[in-house]
Short mmCIF file of C-alpha atoms and ligand atoms in Angstrom, two decimals:
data_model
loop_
_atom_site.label_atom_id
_atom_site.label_comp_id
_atom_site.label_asym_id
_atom_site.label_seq_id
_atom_site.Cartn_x
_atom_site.Cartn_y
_atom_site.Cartn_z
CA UNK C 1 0.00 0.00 0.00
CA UNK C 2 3.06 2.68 -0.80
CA UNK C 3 1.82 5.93 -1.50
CA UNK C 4 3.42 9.00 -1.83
CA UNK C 5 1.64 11.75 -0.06
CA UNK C 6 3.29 12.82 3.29
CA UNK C 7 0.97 12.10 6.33
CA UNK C 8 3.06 14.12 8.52
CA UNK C 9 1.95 17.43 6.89
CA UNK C 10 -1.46 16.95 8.33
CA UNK C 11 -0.89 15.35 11.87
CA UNK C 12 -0.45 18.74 13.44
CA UNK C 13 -3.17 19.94 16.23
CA UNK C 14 -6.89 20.34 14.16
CA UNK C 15 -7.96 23.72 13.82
CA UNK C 16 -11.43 23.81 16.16
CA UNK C 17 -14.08 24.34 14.26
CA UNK C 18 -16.05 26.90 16.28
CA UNK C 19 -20.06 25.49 16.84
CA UNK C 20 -22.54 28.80 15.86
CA UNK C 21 -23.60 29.72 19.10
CA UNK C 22 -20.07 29.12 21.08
CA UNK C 23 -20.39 33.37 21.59
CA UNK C 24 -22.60 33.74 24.81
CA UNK C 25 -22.79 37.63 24.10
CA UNK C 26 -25.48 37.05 21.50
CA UNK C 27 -28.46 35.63 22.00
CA UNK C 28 -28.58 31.96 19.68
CA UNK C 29 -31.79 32.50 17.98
CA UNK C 30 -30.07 35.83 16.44
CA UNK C 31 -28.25 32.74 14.48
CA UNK C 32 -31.11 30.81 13.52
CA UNK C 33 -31.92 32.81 10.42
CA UNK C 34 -28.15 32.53 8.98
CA UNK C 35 -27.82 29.48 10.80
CA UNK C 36 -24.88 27.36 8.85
CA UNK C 37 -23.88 23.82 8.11
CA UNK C 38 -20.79 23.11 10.44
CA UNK C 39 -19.63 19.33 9.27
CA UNK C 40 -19.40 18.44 13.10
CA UNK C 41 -22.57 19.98 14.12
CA UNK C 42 -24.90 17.77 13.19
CA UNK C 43 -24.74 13.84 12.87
CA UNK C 44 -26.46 13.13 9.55
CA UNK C 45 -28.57 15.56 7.33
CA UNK C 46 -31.82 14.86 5.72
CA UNK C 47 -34.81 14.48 6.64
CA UNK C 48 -36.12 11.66 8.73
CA UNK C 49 -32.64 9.78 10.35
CA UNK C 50 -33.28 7.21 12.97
CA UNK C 51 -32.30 8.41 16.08
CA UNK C 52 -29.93 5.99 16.15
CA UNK C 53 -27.73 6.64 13.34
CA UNK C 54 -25.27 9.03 14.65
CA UNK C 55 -22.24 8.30 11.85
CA UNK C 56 -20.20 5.61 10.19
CA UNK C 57 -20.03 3.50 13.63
CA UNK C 58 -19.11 0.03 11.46
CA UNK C 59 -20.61 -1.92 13.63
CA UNK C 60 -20.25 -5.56 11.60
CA UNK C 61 -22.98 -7.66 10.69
CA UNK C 62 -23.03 -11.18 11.76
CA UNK C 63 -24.87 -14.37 10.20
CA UNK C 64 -23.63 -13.30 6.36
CA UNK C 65 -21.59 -15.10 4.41
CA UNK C 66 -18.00 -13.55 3.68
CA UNK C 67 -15.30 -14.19 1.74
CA UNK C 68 -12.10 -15.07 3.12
CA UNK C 69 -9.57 -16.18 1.11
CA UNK C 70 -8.64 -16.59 -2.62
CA UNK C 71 -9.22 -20.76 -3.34
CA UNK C 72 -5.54 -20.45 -5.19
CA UNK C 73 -4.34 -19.64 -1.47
CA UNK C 74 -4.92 -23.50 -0.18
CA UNK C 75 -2.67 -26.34 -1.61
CA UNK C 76 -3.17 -29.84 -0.65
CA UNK C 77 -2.78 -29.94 3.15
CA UNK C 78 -1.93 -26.46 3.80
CA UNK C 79 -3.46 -24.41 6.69
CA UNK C 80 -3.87 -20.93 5.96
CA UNK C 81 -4.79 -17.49 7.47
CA UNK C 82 -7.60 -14.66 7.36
CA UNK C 83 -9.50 -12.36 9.30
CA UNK C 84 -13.01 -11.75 9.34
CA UNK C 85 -14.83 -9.31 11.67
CA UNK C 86 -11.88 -9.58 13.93
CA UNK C 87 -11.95 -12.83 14.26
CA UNK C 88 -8.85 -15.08 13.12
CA UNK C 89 -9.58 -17.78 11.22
CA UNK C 90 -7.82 -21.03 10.16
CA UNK C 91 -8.80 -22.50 7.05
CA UNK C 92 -7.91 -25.73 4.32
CA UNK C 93 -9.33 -28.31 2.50
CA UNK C 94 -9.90 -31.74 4.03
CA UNK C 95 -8.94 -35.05 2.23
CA UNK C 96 -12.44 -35.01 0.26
CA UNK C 97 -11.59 -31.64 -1.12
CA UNK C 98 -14.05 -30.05 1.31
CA UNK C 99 -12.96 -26.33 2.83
CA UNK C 100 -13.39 -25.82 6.54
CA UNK C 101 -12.97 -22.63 8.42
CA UNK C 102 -11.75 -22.55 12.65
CA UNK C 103 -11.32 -20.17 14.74
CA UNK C 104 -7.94 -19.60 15.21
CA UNK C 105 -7.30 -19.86 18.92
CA UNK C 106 -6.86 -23.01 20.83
CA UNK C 107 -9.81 -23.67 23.57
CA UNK C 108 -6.52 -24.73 25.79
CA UNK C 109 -4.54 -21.99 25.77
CA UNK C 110 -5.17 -19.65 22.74
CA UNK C 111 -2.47 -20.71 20.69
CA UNK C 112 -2.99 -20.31 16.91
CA UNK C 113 -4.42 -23.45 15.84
CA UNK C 114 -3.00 -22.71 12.42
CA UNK C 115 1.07 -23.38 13.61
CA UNK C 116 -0.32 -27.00 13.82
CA UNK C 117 -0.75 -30.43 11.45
CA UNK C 118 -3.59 -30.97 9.21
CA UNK C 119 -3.73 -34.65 8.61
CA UNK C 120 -6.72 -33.94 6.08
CA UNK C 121 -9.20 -34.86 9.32
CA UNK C 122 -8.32 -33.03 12.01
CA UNK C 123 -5.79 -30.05 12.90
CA UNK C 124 -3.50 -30.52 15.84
CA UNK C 125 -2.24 -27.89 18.20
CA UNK C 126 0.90 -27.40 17.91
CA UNK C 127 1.41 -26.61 21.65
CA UNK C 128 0.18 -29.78 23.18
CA UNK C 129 -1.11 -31.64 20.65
CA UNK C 130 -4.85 -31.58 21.41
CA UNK C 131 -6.63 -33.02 18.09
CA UNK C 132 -9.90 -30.91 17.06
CA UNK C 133 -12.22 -31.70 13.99
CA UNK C 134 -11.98 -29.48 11.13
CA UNK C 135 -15.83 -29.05 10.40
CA UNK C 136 -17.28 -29.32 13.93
CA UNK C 137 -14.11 -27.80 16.16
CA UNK C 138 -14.62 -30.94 18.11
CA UNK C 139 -11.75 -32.50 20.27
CA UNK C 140 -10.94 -35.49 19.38
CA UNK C 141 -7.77 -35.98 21.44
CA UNK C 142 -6.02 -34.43 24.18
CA UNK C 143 -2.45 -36.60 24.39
CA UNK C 144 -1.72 -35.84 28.23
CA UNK C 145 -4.74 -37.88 29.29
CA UNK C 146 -4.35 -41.10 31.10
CA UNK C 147 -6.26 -43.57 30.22
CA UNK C 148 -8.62 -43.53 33.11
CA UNK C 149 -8.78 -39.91 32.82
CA UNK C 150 -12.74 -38.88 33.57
CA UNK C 151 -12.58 -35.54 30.90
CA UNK C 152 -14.86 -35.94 28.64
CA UNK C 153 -12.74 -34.35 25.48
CA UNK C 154 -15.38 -34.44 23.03
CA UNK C 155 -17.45 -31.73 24.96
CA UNK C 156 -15.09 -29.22 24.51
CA UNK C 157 -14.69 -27.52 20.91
CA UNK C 158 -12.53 -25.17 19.21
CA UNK C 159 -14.98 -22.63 17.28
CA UNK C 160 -15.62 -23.57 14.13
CA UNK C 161 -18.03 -21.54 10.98
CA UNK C 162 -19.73 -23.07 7.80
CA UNK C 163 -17.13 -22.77 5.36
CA UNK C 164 -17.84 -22.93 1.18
CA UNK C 165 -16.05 -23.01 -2.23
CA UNK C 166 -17.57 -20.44 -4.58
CA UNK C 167 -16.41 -18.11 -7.71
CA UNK C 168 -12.84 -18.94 -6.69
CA UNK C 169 -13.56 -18.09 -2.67
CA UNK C 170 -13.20 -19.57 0.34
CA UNK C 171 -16.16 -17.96 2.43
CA UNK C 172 -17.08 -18.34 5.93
CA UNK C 173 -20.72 -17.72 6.95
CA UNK C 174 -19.89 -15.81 10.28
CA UNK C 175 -22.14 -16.79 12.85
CA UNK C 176 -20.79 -15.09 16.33
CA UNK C 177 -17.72 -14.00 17.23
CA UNK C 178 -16.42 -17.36 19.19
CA UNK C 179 -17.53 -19.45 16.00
CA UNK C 180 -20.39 -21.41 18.75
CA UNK C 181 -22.50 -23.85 16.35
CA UNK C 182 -26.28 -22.21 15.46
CA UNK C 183 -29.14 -24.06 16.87
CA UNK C 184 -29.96 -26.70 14.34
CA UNK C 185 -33.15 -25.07 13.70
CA UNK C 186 -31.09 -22.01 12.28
CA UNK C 187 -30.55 -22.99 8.56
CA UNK C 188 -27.34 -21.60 6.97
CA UNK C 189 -28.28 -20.15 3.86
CA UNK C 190 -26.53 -20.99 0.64
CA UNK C 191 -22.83 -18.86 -0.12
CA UNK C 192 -23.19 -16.00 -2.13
CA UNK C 193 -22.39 -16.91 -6.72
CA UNK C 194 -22.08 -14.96 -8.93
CA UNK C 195 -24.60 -14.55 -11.59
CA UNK C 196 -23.58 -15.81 -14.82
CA UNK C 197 -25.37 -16.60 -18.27
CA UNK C 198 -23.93 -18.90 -20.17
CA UNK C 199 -21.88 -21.64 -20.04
CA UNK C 200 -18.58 -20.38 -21.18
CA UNK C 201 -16.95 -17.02 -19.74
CA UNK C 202 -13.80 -15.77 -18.60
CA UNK C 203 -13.24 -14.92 -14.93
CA UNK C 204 -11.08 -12.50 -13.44
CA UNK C 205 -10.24 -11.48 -9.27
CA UNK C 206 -8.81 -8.35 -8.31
CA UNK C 207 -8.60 -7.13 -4.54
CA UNK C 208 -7.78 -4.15 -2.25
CA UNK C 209 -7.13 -3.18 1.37
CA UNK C 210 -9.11 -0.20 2.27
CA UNK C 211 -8.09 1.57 5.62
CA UNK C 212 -11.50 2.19 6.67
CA UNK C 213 -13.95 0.86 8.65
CA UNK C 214 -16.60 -1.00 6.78
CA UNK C 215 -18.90 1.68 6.44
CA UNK C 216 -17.05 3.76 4.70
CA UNK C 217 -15.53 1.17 2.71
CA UNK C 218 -19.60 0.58 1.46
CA UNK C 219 -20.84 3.66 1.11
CA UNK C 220 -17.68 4.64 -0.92
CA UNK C 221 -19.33 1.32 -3.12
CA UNK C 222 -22.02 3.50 -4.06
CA UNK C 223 -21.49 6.99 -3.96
CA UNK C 224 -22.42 8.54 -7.10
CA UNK C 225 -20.50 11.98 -6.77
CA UNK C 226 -17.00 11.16 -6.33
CA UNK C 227 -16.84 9.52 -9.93
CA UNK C 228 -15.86 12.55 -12.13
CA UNK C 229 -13.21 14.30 -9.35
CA UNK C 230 -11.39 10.46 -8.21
CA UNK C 231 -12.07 8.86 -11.39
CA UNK C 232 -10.77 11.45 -13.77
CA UNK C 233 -9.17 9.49 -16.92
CA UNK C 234 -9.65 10.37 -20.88
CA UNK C 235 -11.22 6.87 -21.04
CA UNK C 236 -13.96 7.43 -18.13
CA UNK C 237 -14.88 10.80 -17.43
CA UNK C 238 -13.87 14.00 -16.42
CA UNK C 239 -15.02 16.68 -14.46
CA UNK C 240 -16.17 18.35 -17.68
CA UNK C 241 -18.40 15.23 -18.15
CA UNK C 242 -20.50 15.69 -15.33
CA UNK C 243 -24.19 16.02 -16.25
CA UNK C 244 -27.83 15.29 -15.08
CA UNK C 245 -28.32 11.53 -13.64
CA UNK C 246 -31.65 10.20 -13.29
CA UNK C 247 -32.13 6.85 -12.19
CA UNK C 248 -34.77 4.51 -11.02
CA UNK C 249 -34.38 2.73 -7.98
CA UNK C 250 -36.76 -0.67 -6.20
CA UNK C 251 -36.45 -2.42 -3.57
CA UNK C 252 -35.03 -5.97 -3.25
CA UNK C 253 -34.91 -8.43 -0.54
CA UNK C 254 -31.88 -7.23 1.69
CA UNK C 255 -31.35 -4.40 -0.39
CA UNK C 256 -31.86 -2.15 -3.29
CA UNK C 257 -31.63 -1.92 -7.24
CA UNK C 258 -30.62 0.66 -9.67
CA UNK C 259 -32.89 -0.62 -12.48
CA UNK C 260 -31.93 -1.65 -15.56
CA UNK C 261 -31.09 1.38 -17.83
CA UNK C 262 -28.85 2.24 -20.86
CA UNK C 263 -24.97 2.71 -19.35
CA UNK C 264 -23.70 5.89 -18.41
CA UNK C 265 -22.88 7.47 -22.47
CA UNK C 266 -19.84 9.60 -21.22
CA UNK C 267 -17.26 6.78 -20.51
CA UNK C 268 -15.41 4.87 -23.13
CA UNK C 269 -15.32 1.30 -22.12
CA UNK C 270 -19.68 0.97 -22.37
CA UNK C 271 -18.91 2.83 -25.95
CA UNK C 272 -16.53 0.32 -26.33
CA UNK C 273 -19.09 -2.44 -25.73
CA UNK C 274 -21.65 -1.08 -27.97
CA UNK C 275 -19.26 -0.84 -30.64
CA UNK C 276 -18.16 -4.21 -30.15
CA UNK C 277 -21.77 -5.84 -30.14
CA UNK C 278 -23.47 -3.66 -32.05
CA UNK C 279 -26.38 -4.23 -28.94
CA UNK C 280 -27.15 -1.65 -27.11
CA UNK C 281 -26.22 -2.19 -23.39
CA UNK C 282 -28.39 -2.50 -19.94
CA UNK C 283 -26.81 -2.25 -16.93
CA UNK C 284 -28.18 -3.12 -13.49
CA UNK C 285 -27.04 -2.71 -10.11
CA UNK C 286 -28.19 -4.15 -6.87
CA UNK C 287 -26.45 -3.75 -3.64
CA UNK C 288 -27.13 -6.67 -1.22
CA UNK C 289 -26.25 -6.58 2.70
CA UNK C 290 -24.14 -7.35 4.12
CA UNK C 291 -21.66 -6.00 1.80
CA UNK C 292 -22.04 -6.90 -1.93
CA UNK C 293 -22.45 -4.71 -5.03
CA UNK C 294 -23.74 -6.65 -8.41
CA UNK C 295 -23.58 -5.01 -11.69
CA UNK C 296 -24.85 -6.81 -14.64
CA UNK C 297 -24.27 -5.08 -18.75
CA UNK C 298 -25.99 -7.12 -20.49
CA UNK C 299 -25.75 -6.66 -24.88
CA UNK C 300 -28.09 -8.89 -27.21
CA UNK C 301 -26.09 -12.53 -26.29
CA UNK C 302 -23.02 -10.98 -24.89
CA UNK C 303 -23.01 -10.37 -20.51
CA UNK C 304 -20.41 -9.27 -18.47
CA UNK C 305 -21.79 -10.17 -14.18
CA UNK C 306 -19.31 -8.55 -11.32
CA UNK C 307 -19.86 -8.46 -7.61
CA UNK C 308 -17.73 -6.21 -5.75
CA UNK C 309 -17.99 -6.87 -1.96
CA UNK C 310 -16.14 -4.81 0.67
CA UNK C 311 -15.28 -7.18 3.70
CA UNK C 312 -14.85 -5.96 7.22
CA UNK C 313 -11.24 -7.44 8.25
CA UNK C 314 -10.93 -5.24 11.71
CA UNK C 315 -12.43 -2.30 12.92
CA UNK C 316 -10.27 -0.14 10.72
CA UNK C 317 -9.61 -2.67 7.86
CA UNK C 318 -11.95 -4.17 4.97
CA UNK C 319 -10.96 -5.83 1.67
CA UNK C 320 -12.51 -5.13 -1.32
CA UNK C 321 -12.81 -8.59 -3.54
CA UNK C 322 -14.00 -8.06 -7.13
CA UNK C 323 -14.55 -10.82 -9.70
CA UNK C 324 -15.80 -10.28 -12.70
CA UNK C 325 -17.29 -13.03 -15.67
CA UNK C 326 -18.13 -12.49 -19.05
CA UNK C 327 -18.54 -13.95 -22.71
CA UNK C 328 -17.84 -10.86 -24.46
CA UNK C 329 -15.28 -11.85 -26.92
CA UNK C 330 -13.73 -14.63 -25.21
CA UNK C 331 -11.05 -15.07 -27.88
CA UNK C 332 -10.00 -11.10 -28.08
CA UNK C 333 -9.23 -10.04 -24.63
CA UNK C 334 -10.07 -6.50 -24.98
CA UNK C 335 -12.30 -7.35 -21.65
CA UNK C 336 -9.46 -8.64 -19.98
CA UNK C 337 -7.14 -5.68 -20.73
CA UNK C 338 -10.03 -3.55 -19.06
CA UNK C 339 -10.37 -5.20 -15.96
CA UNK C 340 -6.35 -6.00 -15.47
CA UNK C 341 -4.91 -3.24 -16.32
CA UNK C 342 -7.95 -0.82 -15.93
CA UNK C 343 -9.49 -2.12 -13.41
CA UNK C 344 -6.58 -1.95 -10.65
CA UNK C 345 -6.05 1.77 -11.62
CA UNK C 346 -9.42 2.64 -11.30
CA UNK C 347 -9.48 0.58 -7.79
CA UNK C 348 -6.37 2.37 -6.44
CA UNK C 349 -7.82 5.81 -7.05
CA UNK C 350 -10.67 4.73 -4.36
CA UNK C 351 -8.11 3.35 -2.28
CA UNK C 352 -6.18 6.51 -2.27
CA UNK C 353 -9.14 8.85 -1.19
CA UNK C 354 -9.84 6.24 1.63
CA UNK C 355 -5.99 6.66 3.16
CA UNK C 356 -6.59 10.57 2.74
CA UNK C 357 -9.93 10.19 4.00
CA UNK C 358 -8.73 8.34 7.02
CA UNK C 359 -6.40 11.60 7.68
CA UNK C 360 -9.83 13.31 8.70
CA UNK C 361 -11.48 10.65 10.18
CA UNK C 362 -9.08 10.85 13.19
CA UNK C 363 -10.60 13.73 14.35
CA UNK C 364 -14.29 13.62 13.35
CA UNK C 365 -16.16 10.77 12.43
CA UNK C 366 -19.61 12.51 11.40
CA UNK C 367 -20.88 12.79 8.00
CA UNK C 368 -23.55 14.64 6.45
CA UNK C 369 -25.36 12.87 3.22
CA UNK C 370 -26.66 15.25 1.07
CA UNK C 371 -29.76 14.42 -1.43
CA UNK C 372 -30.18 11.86 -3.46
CA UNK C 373 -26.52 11.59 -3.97
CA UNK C 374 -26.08 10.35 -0.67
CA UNK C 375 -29.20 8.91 -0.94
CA UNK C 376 -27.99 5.25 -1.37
CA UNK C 377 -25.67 5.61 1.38
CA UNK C 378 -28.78 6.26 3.58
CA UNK C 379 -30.54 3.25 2.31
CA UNK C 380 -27.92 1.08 3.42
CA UNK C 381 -27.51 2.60 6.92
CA UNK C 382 -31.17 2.02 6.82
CA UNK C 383 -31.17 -1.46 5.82
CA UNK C 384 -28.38 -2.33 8.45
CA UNK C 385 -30.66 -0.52 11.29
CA UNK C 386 -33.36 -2.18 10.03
CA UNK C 387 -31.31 -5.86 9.89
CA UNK C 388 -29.92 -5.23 13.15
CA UNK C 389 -33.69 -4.38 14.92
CA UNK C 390 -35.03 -7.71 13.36
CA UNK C 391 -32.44 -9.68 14.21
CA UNK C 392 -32.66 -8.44 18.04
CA UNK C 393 -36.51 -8.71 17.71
CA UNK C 394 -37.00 -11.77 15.50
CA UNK C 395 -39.45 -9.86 13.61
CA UNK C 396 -39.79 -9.63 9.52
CA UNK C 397 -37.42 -6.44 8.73
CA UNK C 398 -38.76 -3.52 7.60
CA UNK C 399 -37.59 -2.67 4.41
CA UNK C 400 -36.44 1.20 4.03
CA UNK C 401 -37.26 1.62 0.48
CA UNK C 402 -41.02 1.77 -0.16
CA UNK C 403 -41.22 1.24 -3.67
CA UNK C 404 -39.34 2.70 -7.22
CA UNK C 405 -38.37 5.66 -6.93
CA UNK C 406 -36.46 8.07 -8.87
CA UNK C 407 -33.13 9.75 -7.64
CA UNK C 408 -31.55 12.41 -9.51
CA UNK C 409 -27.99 13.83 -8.95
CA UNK C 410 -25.27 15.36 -10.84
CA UNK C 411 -21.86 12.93 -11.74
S1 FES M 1 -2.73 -24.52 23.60
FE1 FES M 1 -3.45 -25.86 22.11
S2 FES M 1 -3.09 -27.80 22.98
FE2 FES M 1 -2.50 -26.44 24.52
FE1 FE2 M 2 -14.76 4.84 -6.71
#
């Protein structure tokens, strides 16, 4: 993550932004007429925020489905590493093939579980050899027992999370933070896939750490506005590009869609794709909790699915994953230039606002989201709030978005 602007410059003492009515000599309401927007005065503007939302918390959302690791990262009996939602993970592939994810802390003593053997049934602690199952977390054998030993070993259990192969992924469905097994009433749903539409493509996997908390990391997913000022190239858009957006938005379960509609005309590569097909293009967009952005172009025959999630890692850590298919020429990899070469450009521009960002975020957390270019950023708060209040009351969740709607912005 080298980059080359000098942090330094900007860790001196914040200049305090002074609230409107710190001056006791006049009276506040004096204010009230030429009352102003300070960024830190209030948490969130708009109209109607639950009381609750008072910033970019990012709180994590558990019982999802995340990805953890690239599939090319585990070779035959290989243990490997990853963090989700602070907690470390062990993962592999058992003798069958079949991935597993544990916890990564021994129920003895907390040592890493993944300094141990993998024997392509159970993983062995390296520390004193205690034996746990890689699906369950069970303990199968704890080595300084004597054989009339009373401890019943199979009742204790390293913490262990439904683990899944899919779209070159290892995910982990992350059920609580100690990895306890869910009531077997609680069905785990299926991993997330990626849509696809016929039955050859090409596939392609790029990645990112963002130094942000997941919030930010999400919202920065879908924010409309930032396009033409971080994104400026000759073969996307400029700031002299920016014109009148209107788009129409509906809900879907866990989330919302941008609904199908012609591609944005004022970047090259959907040009490109016209000119290529001679179809004109849709695009759609959904974004899914917890954290997963779709876009579909579709062109006559020709597709092109991605999903871009943004993965909470730590508190002030997420990876951004994004795999893309597509059967638009498979045999002239125009496509493949675009997202390799492209696509990593256009990636490290976000990353690079996020480190600045950060630089700001020290001392003030607050945001204000403005209109209906923010207004998607909204929606998800409002989804999570609503997410986290059924999940506490067990109750259907309210879905923030009523119905299609139209938002209209400038990018
Ligand atoms: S710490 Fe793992 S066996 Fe003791
Ligand atoms: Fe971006």
């Amino acid at each position: 993550m080298g980059h080359s602007f000098d942090s330094s410059r900007y860790e001196r003492t914040p200049r305090r932004i002074r609230a409107p009515f710190a001056s006791t000599r006049v009276p506040a309401h004096r204010f009230a007429a030429a009352a102003r927007m300070y960024y830190d005065s209030r948490p969130l503007m708009n109209e109607g925020t639950p009381a609750k939302l008072t910033g970019a918390s990012g709180e994590m959302l558990w019982g999802f489905w995340y990805p953890a690791l690239r599939s090319s990262e585990i070779h035959g009996r290989k243990l490997a590493r990853a963090t989700l939602l602070d907690v470390p993970l062990v993962l592999g592939r058992d003798a069958a093939g079949k991935p597993f994810a544990l916890r990564d802390i021994c129920p003895h003593r907390a040592f890493p579980l993944s300094f141990g053997q993998f024997d392509g049934e159970s993983v062995e602690c390296a520390y004193h050899g205690w034996q746990f199952d890689a699906h369950t977390g069970q303990c199968r054998h704890i080595p300084s027992l004597t054989a009339d030993s009373k401890l019943k070993c199979e009742r204790i259990y390293a913490g262990s999370f439904p683990c899944a192969e899919r779209d070159g992924y290892l995910w982990a469905f992350m059920t609580n933070p100690e990895g306890r097994a869910l009531p077997a009433t609680d069905a785990v749903p299926p991993a997330p896939e990626l849509p696809t539409f016929s039955s050859h493509y090409k596939i392609a996997h790029l990645a990112a750490d963002l130094p942000c908390n997941v919030d930010h990391g999400i919202i920065g997913l879908m924010d409309p506005a930032h396009g033409p000022f971080v994104h400026q190239a000759w073969w996307w858009r400029t700031r002299r590009s920016i014109r009148d957006k209107a788009k129409q938005f509906e809900p879907i379960p866990n989330g919302f869609r941008m609904s199908p509609h012609a591609p944005s005309v004022n970047s090259a590569p959907y040009k490109l794709l016209k000119f290529i097909t001679g179809e004109p293009a849709t695009t759609t967009i959904d974004f899914v909790l917890p954290n997963q952005r779709f876009e579909q172009i579709r062109a006559g025959k020709y597709w092109l699915s991605s999903r871009t999630t943004v993965t909470p890692i730590r508190r002030d850590l997420c990876r951004l994953d994004f795999v893309a298919a597509w059967n638009i020429l498979p045999w002239f990899p125009i496509v493949s230039f675009i997202i390799h070469v492209l696509g990593p450009r256009f990636i490290r521009q976000d990353t690079t606002v996020i480190e600045k960002q950060g630089l700001g975020l020290k001392y003030e957390d607050r945001m204000m989201l403005v209109d209906d270019a923010d207004r998607q950023a909204r929606w998800y708060f409002e989804l999570k709030a609503a997410h986290l209040e059924s999940q506490r009351t067990g109750q259907p969740m309210r879905h923030p978005v009523a119905g299609p709607v139209t938002l209209r912005w400038r990018s």
